[in-house]
mmCIF file with all atom_site columns, C-alpha atoms in Angstrom:
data_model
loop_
_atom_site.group_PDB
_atom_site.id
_atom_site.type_symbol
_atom_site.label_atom_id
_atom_site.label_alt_id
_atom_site.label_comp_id
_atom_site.label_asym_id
_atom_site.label_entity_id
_atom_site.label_seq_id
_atom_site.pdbx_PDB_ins_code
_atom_site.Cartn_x
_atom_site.Cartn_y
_atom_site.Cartn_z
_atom_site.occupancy
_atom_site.B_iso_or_equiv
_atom_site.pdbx_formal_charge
_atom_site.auth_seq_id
_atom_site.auth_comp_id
_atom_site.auth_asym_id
_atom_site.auth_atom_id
_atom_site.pdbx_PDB_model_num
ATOM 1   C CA . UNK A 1 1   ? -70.979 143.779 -8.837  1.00 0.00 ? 807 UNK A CA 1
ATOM 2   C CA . UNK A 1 2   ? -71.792 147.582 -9.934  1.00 0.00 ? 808 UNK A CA 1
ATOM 3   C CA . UNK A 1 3   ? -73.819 150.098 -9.095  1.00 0.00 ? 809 UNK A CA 1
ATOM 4   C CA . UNK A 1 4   ? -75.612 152.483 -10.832 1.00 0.00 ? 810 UNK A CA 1
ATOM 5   C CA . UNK A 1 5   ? -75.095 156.394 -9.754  1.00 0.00 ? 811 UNK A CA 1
ATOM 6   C CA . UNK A 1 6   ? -77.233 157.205 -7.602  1.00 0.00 ? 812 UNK A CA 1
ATOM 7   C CA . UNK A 1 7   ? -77.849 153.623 -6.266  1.00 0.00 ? 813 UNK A CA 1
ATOM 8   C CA . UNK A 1 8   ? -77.677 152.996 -2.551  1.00 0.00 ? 814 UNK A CA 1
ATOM 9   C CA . UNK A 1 9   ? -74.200 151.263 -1.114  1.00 0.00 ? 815 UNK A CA 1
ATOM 10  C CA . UNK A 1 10  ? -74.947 147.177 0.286   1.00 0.00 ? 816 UNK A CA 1
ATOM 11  C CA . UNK A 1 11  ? -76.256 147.561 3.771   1.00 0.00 ? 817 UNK A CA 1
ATOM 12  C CA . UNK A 1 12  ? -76.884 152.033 3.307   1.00 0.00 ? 818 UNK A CA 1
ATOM 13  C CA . UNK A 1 13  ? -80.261 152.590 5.138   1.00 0.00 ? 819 UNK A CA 1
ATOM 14  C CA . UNK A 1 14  ? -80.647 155.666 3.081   1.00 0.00 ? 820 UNK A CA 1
ATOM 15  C CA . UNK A 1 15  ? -79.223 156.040 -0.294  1.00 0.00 ? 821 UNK A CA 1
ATOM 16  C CA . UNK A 1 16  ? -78.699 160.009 -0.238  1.00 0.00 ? 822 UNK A CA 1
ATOM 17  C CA . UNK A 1 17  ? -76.432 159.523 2.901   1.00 0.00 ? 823 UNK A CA 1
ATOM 18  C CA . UNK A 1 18  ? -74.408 156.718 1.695   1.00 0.00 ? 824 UNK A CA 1
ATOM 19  C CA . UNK A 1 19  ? -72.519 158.203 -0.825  1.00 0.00 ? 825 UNK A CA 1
ATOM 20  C CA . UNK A 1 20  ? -71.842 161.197 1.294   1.00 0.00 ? 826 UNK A CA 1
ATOM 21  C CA . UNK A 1 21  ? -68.526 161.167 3.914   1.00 0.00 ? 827 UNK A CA 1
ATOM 22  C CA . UNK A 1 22  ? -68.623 163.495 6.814   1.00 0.00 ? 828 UNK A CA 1
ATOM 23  C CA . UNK A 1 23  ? -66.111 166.172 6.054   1.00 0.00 ? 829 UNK A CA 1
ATOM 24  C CA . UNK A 1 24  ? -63.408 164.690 8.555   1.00 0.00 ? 830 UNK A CA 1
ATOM 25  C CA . UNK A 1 25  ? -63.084 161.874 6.676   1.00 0.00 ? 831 UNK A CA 1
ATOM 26  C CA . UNK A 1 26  ? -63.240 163.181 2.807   1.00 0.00 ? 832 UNK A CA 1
ATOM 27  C CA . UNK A 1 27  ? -59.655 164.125 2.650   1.00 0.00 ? 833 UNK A CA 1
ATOM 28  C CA . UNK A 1 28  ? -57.439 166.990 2.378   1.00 0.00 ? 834 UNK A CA 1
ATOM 29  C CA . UNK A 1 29  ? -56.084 169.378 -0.017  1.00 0.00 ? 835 UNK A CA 1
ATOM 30  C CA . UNK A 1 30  ? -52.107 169.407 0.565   1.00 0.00 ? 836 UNK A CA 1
ATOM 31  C CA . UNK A 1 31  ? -50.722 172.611 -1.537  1.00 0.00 ? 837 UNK A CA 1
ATOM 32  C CA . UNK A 1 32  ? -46.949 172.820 -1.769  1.00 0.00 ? 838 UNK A CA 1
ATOM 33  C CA . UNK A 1 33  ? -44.967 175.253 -1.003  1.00 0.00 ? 839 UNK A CA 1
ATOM 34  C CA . UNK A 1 34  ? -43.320 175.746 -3.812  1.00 0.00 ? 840 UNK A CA 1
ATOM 35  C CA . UNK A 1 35  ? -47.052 176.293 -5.457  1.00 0.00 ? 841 UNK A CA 1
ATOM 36  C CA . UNK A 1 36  ? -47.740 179.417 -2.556  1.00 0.00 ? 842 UNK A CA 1
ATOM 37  C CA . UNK A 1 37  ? -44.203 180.753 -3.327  1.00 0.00 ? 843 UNK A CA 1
ATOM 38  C CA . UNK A 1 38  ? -45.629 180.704 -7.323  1.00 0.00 ? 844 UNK A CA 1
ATOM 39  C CA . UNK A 1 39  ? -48.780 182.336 -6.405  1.00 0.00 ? 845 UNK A CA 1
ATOM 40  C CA . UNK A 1 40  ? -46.546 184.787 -4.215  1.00 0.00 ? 846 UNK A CA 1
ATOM 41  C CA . UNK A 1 41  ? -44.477 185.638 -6.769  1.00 0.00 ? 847 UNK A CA 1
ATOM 42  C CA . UNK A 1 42  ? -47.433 186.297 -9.039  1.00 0.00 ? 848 UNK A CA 1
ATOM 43  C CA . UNK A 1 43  ? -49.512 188.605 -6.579  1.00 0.00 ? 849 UNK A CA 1
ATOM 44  C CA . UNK A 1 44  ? -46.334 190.704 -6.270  1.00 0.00 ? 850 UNK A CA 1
ATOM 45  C CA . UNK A 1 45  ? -45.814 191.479 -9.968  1.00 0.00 ? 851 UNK A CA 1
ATOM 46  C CA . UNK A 1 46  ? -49.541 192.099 -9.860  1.00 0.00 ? 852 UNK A CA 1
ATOM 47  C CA . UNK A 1 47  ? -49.156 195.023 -7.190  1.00 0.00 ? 853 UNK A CA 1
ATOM 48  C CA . UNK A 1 48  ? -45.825 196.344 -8.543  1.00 0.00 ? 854 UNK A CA 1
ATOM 49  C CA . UNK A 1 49  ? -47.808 196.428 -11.693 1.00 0.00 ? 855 UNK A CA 1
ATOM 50  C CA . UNK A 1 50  ? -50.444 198.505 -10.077 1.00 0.00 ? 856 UNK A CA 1
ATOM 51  C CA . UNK A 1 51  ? -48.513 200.685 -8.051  1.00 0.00 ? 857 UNK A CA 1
ATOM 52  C CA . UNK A 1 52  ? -45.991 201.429 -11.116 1.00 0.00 ? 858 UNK A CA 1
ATOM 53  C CA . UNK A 1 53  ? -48.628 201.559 -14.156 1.00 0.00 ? 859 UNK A CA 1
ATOM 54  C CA . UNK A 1 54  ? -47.473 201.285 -17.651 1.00 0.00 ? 860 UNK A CA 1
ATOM 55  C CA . UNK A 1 55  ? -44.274 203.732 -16.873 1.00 0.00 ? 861 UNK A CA 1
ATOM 56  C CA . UNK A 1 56  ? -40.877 203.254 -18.141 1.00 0.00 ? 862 UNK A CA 1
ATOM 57  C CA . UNK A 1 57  ? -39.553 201.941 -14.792 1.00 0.00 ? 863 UNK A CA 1
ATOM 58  C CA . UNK A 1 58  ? -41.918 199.081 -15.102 1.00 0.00 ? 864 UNK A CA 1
ATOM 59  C CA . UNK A 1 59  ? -40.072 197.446 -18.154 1.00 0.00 ? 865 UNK A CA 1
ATOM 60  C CA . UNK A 1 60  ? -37.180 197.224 -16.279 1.00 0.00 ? 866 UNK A CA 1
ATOM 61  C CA . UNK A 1 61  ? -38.138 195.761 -12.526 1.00 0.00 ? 867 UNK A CA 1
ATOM 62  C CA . UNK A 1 62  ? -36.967 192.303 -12.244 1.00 0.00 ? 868 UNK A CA 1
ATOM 63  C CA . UNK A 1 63  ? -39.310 189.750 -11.762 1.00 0.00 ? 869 UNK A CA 1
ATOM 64  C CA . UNK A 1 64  ? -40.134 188.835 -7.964  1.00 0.00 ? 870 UNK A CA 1
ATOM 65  C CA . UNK A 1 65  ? -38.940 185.884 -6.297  1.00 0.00 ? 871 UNK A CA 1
ATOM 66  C CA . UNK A 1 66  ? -40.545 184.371 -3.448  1.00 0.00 ? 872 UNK A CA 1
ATOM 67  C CA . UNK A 1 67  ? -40.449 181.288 -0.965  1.00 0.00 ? 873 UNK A CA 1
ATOM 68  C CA . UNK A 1 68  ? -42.984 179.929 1.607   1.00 0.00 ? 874 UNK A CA 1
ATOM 69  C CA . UNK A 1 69  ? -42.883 178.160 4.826   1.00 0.00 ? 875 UNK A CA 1
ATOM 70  C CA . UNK A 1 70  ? -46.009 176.236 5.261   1.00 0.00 ? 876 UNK A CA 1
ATOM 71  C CA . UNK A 1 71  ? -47.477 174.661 8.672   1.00 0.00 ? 877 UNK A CA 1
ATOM 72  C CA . UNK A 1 72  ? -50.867 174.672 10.290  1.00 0.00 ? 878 UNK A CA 1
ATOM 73  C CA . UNK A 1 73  ? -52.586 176.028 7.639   1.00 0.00 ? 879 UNK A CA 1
ATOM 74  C CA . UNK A 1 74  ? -50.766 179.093 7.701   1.00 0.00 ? 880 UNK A CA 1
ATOM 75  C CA . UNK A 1 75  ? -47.945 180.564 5.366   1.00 0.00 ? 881 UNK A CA 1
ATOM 76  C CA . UNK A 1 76  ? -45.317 182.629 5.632   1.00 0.00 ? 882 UNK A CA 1
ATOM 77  C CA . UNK A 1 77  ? -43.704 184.314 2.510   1.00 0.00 ? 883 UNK A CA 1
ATOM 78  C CA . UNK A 1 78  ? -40.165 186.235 2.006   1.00 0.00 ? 884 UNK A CA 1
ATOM 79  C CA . UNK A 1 79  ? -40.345 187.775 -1.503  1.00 0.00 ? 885 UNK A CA 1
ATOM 80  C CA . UNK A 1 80  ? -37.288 189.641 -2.966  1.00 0.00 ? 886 UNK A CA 1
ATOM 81  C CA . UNK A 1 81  ? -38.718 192.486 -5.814  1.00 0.00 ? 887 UNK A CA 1
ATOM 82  C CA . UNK A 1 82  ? -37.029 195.861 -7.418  1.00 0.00 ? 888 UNK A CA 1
ATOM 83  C CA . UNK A 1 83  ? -38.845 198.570 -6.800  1.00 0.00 ? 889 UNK A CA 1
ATOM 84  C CA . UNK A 1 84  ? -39.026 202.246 -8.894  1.00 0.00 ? 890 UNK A CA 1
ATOM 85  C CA . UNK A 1 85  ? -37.284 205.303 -7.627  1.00 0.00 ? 891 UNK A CA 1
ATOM 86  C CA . UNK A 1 86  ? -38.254 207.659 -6.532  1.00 0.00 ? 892 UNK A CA 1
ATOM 87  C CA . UNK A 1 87  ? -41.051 206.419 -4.737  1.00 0.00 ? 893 UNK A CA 1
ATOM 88  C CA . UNK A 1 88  ? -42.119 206.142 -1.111  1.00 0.00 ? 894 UNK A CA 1
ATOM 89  C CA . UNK A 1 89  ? -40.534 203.308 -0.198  1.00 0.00 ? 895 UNK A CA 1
ATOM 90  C CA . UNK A 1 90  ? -42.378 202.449 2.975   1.00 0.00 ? 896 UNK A CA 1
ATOM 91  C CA . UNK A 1 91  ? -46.071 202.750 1.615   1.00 0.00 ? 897 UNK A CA 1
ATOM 92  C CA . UNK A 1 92  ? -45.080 201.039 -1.574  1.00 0.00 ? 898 UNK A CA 1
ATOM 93  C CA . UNK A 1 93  ? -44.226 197.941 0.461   1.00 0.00 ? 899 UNK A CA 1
ATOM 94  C CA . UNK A 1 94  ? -46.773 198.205 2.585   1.00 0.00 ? 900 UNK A CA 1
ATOM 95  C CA . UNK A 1 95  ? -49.420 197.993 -0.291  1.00 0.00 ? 901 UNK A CA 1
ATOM 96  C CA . UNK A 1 96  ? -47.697 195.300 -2.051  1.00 0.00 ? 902 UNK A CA 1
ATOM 97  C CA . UNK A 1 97  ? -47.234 193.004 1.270   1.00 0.00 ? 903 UNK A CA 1
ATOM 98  C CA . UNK A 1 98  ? -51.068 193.688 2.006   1.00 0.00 ? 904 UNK A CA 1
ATOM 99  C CA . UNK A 1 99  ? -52.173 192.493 -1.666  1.00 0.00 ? 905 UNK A CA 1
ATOM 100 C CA . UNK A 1 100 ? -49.927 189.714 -1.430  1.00 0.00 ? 906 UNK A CA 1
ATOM 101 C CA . UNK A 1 101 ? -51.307 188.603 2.007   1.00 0.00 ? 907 UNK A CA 1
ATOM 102 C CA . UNK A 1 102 ? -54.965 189.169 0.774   1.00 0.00 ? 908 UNK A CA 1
ATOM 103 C CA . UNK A 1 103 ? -53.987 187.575 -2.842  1.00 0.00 ? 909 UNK A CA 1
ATOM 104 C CA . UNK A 1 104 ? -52.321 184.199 -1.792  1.00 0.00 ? 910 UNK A CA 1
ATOM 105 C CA . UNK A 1 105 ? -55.196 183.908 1.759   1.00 0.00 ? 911 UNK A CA 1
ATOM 106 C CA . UNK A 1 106 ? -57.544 184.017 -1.459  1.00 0.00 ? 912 UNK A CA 1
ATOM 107 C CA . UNK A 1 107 ? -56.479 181.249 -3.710  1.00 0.00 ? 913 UNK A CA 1
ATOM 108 C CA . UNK A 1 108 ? -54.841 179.061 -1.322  1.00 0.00 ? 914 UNK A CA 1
ATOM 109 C CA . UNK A 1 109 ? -57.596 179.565 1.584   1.00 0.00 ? 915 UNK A CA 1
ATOM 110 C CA . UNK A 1 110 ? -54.256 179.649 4.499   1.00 0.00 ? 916 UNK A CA 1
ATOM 111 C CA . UNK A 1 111 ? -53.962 181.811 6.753   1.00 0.00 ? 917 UNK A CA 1
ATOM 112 C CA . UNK A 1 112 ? -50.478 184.623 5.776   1.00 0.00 ? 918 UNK A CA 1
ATOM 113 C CA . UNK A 1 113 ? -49.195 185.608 8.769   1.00 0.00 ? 919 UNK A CA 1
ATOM 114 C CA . UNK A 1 114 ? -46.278 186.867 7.525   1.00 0.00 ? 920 UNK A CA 1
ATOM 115 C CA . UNK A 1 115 ? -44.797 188.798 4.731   1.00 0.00 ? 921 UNK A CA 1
ATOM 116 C CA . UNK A 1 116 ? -41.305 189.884 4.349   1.00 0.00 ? 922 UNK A CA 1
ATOM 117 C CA . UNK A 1 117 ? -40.215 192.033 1.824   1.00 0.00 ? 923 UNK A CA 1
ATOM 118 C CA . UNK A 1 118 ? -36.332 192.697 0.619   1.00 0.00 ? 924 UNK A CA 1
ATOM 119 C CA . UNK A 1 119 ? -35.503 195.107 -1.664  1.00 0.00 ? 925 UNK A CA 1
ATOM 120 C CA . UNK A 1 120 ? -33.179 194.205 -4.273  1.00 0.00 ? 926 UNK A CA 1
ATOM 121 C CA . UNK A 1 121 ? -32.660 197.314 -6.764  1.00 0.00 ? 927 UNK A CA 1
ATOM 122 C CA . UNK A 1 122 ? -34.806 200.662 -7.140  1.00 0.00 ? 928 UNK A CA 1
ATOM 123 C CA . UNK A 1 123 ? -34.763 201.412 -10.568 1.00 0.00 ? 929 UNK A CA 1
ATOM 124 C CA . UNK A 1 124 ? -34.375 204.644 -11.911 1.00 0.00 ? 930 UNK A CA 1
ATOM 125 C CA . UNK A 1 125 ? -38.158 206.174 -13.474 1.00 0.00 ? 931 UNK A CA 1
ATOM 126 C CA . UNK A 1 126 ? -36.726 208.196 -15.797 1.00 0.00 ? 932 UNK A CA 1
ATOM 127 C CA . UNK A 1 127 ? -35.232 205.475 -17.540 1.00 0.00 ? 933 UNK A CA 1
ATOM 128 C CA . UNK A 1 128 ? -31.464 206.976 -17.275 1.00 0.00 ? 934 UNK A CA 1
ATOM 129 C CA . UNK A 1 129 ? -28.797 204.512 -15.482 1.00 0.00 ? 935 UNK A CA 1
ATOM 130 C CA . UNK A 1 130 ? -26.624 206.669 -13.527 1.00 0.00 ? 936 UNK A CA 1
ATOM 131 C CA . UNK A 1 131 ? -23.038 205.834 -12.769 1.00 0.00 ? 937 UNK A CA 1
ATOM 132 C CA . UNK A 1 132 ? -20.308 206.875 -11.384 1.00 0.00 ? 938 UNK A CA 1
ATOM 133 C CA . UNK A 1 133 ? -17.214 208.574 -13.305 1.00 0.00 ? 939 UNK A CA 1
ATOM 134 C CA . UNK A 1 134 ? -14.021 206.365 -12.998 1.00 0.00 ? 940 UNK A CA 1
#
């Protein structure tokens, strides 16, 4: 036996509320956490980019890495990213962990209630490596 779309289910009183679950009972969407540590990663090299414009320092920052821990429809993040020098260190990671929170709450629709930052390198702005004389 088929039905036709639109056709009412054997033994549905009402054909518009047969076809219809409640929302308990539709399912879930399961995102993994290797997806929110993706769309992490992303979000930061979209506010280094914006913090660091087009300069020369941006060429040269590493791309971020980042992992999630996922429970309760909430995520937690730890991202490791280069930032330039000189540049206020503490604002510039503020900004980038608050567009990364806002960011991944977007796409994903969890709850971030935390994001850690570690700095790996600052990276010169001038372009110049500096070393030391052995």
């Amino acid at each position: 036996m088929t039905t036709q779309p639109g056709a009412a289910l054997p033994g549905a009183a009402d054909p518009t509320q047969a076809a219809v679950l409640p929302p308990a009972e539709r399912g879930a969407t399961v995102i993994p956490e290797k997806v929110v540590a993706r769309i992490a990663a992303r979000a930061a090299k979209e506010a280094l980019a914006a913090h660091t414009g087009t300069s020369a320092a941006h060429a040269k920052l590493a791309a971020p890495h980042a992992s999630a821990t996922i429970g309760g429809g909430s995520a937690r993040l730890r991202l490791t990213v280069d930032l330039p020098y000189p540049t206020d260190l503490a604002t510039a990671s503020r900004q980038v962990q608050h567009y990364i929170s806002e960011r991944v709450a977007h796409l994903t629709g969890m709850r971030v209630t935390e994001v850690t930052l570690a700095i790996e390198h600052l990276v010169s702005a001038d372009g110049q490596e500096r070393r030391r004389v052995q």
